[in-house]
Amino acid sequence: MSKKRKRVSRRRLAGQRVLAHVGVHNIETGEYKPVTAARRYIAESGIVPPALVNVRRNEHTTDRFFWGEKGLFSAQYAEENHFLFPSLREIVDRIGEENLFAGLEALASDDWEEMEEYEYAFV
């Protein structure tokens, strides 16, 4: 039986391109749960948003978090809803939407129009 192909989300791809311009911190969980380890690391290091924190649970699993103005979010949520974060909007404005999102129009997905409806709503 052939494997079904996963649907490509232009909205998530756009978010991945934006998050590629954010600083990344890699840590180990140690004795804590991944989100607790990320929160402790952010507090101890004084990390300023926006930032990505990769927390390695074991040799097979890594949890990704986005440190934004309003708190800690999963990186996947931040990718899909990047237009909700003011600091990510600043990145888009600095680089330019034309440059950052070039080529995404050709991909097949219907949630691109949904993103444009938000017009970068601010949380």
Coordinates of C-alpha atoms in Angstrom, one line a residue:
M1 CA 0.0 0.0 0.0
S2 CA 1.4 3.4 -0.9
K3 CA 1.9 6.1 1.6
K4 CA -0.5 9.0 1.4
R5 CA 1.3 12.3 0.6
K6 CA 1.0 14.9 3.3
R7 CA -0.7 18.2 2.4
V8 CA 1.7 21.1 2.1
S9 CA 0.6 24.2 4.0
R10 CA 1.8 27.5 2.5
R11 CA 0.9 29.2 5.7
R12 CA 3.2 26.9 7.7
L13 CA 6.0 27.2 5.0
A14 CA 5.7 31.0 5.3
G15 CA 6.1 30.7 9.1
Q16 CA 9.1 28.5 8.7
R17 CA 10.7 31.1 6.5
V18 CA 10.1 33.8 9.1
L19 CA 11.3 31.6 12.0
A20 CA 14.5 30.9 10.1
H21 CA 15.5 34.5 11.0
V22 CA 15.1 33.9 14.7
G23 CA 17.9 32.9 17.1
V24 CA 18.0 29.2 18.2
H25 CA 19.0 27.8 21.5
N26 CA 19.7 24.1 22.0
I27 CA 19.4 22.5 25.4
E28 CA 19.0 19.1 27.1
T29 CA 16.0 18.4 29.4
G30 CA 18.0 17.1 32.3
E31 CA 15.6 16.1 35.1
Y32 CA 12.8 18.3 33.9
K33 CA 9.9 18.0 31.5
P34 CA 10.7 19.7 28.1
V35 CA 8.5 22.8 28.7
T36 CA 9.9 23.2 32.2
A37 CA 13.5 22.9 31.0
A38 CA 12.8 25.5 28.3
R39 CA 11.2 27.9 30.8
R40 CA 14.0 27.5 33.3
Y41 CA 16.6 28.1 30.6
I42 CA 14.9 31.2 29.3
A43 CA 14.6 32.6 32.9
E44 CA 18.3 31.8 33.8
S45 CA 19.7 33.0 30.5
G46 CA 17.5 36.1 30.2
I47 CA 16.6 35.4 26.6
V48 CA 14.8 38.2 24.8
P49 CA 11.9 37.3 22.4
P50 CA 11.8 36.2 19.7
A51 CA 13.7 33.0 20.1
L52 CA 13.5 29.3 19.4
V53 CA 14.4 26.8 22.0
N54 CA 15.1 23.2 21.0
V55 CA 14.9 20.9 24.0
R56 CA 16.4 17.4 23.4
R57 CA 14.5 14.8 25.4
N58 CA 16.5 11.8 24.2
E59 CA 18.5 10.7 21.1
H60 CA 15.3 10.4 19.1
T61 CA 13.1 13.2 20.3
T62 CA 13.5 17.0 20.3
D63 CA 10.7 19.4 21.3
R64 CA 10.7 22.9 19.7
F65 CA 9.4 26.0 21.4
F66 CA 9.0 29.6 20.4
W67 CA 9.6 32.3 23.0
G68 CA 7.4 35.2 22.1
E69 CA 6.2 38.4 23.7
K70 CA 3.3 36.7 25.3
G71 CA 5.0 33.6 26.5
L72 CA 6.2 30.1 25.4
F73 CA 4.5 28.5 22.4
S74 CA 5.1 25.3 20.4
A75 CA 7.2 26.1 17.3
Q76 CA 4.6 24.5 15.1
Y77 CA 1.9 26.9 16.4
A78 CA 4.3 29.8 15.8
E79 CA 4.9 28.6 12.3
E80 CA 1.2 28.3 11.5
N81 CA 0.2 31.6 13.2
H82 CA 3.4 33.7 12.7
F83 CA 1.2 36.7 11.7
L84 CA -0.1 36.9 15.3
F85 CA 3.3 37.8 16.8
P86 CA 4.5 41.4 16.6
S87 CA 8.2 40.5 16.8
L88 CA 7.8 38.2 13.8
R89 CA 5.9 40.9 11.9
E90 CA 9.0 43.2 12.5
I91 CA 11.1 40.5 10.8
V92 CA 8.7 40.3 7.8
D93 CA 8.7 44.1 7.5
R94 CA 12.5 44.3 7.7
I95 CA 13.2 41.6 5.1
G96 CA 10.1 42.3 3.0
E97 CA 7.1 40.1 2.2
E98 CA 8.1 39.8 -1.5
N99 CA 11.5 38.4 -0.6
L100 CA 10.5 36.2 2.3
F101 CA 7.4 34.6 0.7
A102 CA 8.6 34.4 -2.9
G103 CA 7.5 31.2 -4.6
L104 CA 4.9 30.2 -2.0
E105 CA 2.0 31.2 -4.3
A106 CA 2.7 28.2 -6.6
L107 CA 2.1 25.7 -3.8
A108 CA -1.3 24.0 -3.6
S109 CA -3.1 25.0 -0.4
D110 CA -6.2 26.9 0.4
D111 CA -5.2 28.4 3.8
W112 CA -3.0 31.2 2.2
E113 CA -6.2 33.3 1.7
E114 CA -7.1 32.7 5.3
M115 CA -3.7 34.1 6.4
E116 CA -4.2 37.2 4.3
E117 CA -7.6 37.8 6.0
Y118 CA -5.8 38.3 9.3
E119 CA -3.5 41.0 7.9
Y120 CA -1.0 40.3 10.7
A121 CA -3.4 40.7 13.7
F122 CA -1.5 41.6 16.8
V123 CA -1.8 39.6 20.0

